[in-house]
Tab-separated table of C-alpha atoms in Angstrom:
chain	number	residue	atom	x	y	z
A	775	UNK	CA	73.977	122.726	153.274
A	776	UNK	CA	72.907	126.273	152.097
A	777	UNK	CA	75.329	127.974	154.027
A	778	UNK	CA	78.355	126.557	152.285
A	779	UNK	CA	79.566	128.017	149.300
A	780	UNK	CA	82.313	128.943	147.063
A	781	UNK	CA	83.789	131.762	148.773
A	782	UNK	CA	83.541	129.987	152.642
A	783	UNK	CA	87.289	129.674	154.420
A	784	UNK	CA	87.883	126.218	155.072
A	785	UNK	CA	89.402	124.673	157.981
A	786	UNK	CA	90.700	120.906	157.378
A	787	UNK	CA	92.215	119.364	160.557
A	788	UNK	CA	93.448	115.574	161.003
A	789	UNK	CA	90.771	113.655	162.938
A	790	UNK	CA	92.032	113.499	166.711
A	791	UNK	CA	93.992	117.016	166.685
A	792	UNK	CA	92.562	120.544	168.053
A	793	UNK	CA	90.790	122.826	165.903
A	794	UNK	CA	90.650	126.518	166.278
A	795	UNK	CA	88.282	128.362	164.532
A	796	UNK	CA	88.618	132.434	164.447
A	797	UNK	CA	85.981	135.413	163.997
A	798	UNK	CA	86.609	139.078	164.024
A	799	UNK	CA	83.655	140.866	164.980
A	800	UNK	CA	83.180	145.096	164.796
A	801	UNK	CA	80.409	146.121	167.106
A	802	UNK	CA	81.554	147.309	170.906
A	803	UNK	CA	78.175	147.248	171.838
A	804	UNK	CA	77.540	143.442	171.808
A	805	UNK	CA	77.088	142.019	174.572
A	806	UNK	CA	76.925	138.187	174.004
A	807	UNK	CA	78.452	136.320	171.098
A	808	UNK	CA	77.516	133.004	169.947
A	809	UNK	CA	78.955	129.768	167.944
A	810	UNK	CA	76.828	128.263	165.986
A	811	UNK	CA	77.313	124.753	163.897
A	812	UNK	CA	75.432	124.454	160.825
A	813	UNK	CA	75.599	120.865	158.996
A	814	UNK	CA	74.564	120.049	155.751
A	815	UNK	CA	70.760	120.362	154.658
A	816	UNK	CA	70.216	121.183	158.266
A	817	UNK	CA	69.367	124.804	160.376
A	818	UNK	CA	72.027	126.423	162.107
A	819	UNK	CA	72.823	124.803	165.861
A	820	UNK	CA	73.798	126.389	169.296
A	821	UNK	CA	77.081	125.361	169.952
A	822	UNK	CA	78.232	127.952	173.189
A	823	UNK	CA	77.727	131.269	173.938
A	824	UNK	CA	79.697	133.739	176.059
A	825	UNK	CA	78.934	137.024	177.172
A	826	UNK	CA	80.991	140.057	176.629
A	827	UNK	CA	82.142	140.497	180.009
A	828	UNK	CA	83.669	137.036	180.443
A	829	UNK	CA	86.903	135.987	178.267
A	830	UNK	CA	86.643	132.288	178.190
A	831	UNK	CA	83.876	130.386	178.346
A	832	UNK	CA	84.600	125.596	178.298
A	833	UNK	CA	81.725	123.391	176.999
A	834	UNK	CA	81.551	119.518	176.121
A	835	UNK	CA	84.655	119.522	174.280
A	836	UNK	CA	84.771	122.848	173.114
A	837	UNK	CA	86.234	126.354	174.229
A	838	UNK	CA	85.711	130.216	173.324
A	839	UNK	CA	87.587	132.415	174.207
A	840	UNK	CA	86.909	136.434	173.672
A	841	UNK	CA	89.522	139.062	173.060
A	842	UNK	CA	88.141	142.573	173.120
A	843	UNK	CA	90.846	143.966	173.254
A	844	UNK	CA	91.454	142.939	169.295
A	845	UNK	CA	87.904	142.116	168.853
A	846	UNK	CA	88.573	138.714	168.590
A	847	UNK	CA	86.539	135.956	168.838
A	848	UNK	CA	87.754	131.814	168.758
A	849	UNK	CA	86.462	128.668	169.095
A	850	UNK	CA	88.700	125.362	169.761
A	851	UNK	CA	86.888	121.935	169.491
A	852	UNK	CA	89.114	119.250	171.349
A	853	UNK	CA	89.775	115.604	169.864
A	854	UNK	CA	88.130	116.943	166.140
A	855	UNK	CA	85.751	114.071	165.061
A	856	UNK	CA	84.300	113.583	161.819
A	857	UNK	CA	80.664	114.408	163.127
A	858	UNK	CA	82.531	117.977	163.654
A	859	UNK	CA	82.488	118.849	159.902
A	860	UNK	CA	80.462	121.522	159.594
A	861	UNK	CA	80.346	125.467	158.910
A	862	UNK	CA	80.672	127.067	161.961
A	863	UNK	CA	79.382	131.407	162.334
A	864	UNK	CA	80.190	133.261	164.892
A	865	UNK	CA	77.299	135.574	165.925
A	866	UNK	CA	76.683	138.727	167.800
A	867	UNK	CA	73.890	140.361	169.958
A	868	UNK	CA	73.665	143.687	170.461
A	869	UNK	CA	72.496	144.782	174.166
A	870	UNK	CA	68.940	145.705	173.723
A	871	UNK	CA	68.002	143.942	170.987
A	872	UNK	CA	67.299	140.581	170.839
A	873	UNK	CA	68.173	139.809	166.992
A	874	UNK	CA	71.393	138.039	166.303
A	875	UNK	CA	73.725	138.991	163.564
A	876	UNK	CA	75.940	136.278	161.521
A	877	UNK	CA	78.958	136.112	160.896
A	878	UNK	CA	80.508	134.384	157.216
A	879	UNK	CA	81.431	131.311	158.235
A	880	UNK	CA	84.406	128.823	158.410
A	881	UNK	CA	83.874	124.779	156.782
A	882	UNK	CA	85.536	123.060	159.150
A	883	UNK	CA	86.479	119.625	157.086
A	884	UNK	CA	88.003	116.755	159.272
A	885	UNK	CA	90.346	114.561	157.853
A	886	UNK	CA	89.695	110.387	159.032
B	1357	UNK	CA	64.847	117.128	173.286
B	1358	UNK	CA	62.427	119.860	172.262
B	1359	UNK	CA	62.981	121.055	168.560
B	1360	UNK	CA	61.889	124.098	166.222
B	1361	UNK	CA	59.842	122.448	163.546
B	1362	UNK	CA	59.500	123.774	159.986
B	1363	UNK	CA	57.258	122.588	157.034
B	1364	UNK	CA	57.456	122.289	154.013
B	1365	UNK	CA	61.011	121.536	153.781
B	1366	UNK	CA	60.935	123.134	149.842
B	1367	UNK	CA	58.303	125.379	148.554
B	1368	UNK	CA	58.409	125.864	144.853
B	1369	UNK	CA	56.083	128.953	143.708
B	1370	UNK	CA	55.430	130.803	140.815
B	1371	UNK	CA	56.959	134.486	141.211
B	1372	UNK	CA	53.548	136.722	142.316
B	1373	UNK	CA	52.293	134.613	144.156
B	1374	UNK	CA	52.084	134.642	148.133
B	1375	UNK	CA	53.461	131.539	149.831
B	1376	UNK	CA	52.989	131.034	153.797
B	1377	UNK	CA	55.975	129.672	155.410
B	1378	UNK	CA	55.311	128.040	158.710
B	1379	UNK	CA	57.192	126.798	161.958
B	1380	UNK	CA	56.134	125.439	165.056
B	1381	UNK	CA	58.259	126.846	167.662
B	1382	UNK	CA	59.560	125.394	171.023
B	1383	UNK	CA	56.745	124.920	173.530
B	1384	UNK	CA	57.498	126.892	175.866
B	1385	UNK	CA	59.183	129.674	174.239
B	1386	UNK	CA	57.841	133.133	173.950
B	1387	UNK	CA	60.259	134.948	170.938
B	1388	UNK	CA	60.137	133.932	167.756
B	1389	UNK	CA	62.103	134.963	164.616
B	1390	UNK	CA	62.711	134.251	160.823
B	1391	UNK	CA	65.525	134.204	159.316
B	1392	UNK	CA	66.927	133.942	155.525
B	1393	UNK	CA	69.968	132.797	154.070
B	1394	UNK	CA	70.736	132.989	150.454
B	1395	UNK	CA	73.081	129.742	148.871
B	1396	UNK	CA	76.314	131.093	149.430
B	1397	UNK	CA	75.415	133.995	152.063
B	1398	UNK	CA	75.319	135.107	155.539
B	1399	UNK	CA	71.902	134.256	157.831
B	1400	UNK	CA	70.251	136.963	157.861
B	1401	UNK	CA	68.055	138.328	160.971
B	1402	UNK	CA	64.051	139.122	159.679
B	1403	UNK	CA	61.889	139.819	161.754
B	1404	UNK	CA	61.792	138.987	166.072
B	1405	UNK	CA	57.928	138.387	167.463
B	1406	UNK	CA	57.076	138.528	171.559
B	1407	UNK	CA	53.995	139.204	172.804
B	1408	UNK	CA	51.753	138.989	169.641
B	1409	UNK	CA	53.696	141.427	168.091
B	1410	UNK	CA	56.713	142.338	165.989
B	1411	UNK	CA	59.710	143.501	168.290
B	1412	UNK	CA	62.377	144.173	165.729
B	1413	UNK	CA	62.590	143.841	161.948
B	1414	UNK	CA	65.561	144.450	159.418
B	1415	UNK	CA	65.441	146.570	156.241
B	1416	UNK	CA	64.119	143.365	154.289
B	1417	UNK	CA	61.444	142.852	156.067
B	1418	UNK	CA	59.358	145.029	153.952
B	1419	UNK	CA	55.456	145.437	153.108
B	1420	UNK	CA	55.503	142.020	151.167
B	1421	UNK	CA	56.480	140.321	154.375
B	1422	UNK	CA	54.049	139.601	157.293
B	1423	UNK	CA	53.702	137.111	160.508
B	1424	UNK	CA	51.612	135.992	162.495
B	1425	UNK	CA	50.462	133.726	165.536
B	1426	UNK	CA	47.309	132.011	164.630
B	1427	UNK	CA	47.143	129.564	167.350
B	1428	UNK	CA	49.003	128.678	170.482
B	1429	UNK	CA	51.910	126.349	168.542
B	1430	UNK	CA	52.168	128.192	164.956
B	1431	UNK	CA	54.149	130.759	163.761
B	1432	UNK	CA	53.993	132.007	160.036
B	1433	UNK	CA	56.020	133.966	157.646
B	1434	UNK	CA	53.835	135.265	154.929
B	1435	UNK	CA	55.462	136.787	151.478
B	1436	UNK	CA	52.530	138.250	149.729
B	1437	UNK	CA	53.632	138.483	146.362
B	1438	UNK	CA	57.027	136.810	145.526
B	1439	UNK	CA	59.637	137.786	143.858
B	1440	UNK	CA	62.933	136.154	142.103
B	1441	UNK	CA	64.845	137.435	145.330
B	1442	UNK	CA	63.227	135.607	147.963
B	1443	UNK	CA	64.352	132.272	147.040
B	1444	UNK	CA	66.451	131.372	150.059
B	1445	UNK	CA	66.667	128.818	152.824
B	1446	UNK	CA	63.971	130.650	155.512
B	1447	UNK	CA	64.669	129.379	158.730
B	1448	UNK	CA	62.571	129.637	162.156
B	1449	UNK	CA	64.084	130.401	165.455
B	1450	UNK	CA	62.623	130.546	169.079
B	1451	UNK	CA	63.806	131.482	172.609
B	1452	UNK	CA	63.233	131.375	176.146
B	1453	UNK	CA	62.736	135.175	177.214
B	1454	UNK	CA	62.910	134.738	180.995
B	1455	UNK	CA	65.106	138.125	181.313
B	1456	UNK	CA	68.011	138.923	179.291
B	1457	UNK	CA	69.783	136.683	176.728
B	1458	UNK	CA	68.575	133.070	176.081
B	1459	UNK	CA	69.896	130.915	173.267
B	1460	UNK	CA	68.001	130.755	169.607
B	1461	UNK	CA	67.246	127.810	168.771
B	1462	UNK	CA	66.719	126.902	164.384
B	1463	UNK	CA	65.008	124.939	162.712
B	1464	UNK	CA	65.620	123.031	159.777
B	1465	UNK	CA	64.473	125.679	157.541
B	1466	UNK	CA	62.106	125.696	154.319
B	1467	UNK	CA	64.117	126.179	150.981
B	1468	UNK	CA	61.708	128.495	148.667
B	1469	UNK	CA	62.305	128.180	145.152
B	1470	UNK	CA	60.470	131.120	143.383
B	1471	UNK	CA	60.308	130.637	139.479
């Protein structure tokens, strides 16, 4: 897809295991932060969101969990499957704006 | 399940010209955006619309870019006279607004190739 590109930190994890994908974000003043999974050719796609009061947050399968302390933001996909591979950004909202800011990304490759 | 809709998938235009990018957003949304990513780069936030108007807009959206509503299901990015730097994936977004924070939801995007 377009987002992937030379400079992109890849994750490659053994179909079956856990994968734990990491942000660091900046801004104090957001107040949600998003996951979202972008697969090739294809848009970006809401994965989970969690808001900045709140420090873990489950889905289908996947967790994030929110450190502000360290401004740290993670996202663990249980039982990685090969439909998983994807780059996944982390994204930020800023209270009073509706606009969402992306982060780098991390190619997550998964290993049959 | 409901889906952002984008056409054309690739735009190829001669640099100068203006190109019209358009979306069909998610029935019963009411905020729209565009965003851009260049191969390689971040997404990058455009422009936000709500209400028939622009609500925020980043430093690239400039005087070359416009949107608009023209009916009840499109939604339009308009680059009025292209240059080398715009060729990007553009992709369309669209949200509930019912108070608050509600999930964006993409589209597939429109690759623009300008030559």
């Amino acid at each position: 897809g377009e987002s992937v590109g030379l400079h992109l930190p890849t994750l490659s994890v053994q179909e079956g295991d856990n994968s734990i994908i990491n942000c660091a974000y900046s801004n104090s003043a957001s107040d949600y932060f998003i996951w979202y999974k972008q697969e090739s050719g294809k848009g970006p796609q809401f994965i989970i969101d969690i808001r900045s009061n709140m420090d873990k947050r489950q889905g289908q399968r996947v967790t994030v969990l929110l450190n502000k302390t360290v401004k740290h933001l993670s996202l663990q996909i249980a039982a990685t499957q090969p439909g998983d591979s994807a780059v996944y950004f982390c994204a930020e909202k800023i209270g009073g704006y509706q606009k969402v800011t992306f982060g780098t990304g991390t190619k997550l490759q998964v290993i049959p | 399940e409901p889906e952002v809709t984008q056409t054309p998938s690739h735009q190829v235009t001669q640099m100068g010209q203006e190109v019209i990018l358009r979306c069909v957003p998610i029935s019963n949304h009411l905020y729209f955006y565009w965003y851009r990513q260049i191969l390689g780069q971040k997404v990058e936030f455009l422009v936000s619309f709500y209400n028939n108007e622009i609500s925020e807009k980043s430093e690239i959206f400039d005087d070359q870019f416009s949107v608009e509503r023209p009916d009840g299901s499109n939604f339009t990015l308009k680059i009025r006279s292209t240059k080398l730097e715009d060729s990007a994936m553009y992709f369309c977004a669209s949200s509930k607004q019912t108070g608050g924070y509600q999930p964006q939801h993409f589209g597939d995007g429109t690759r623009l190739s300008i030559l």
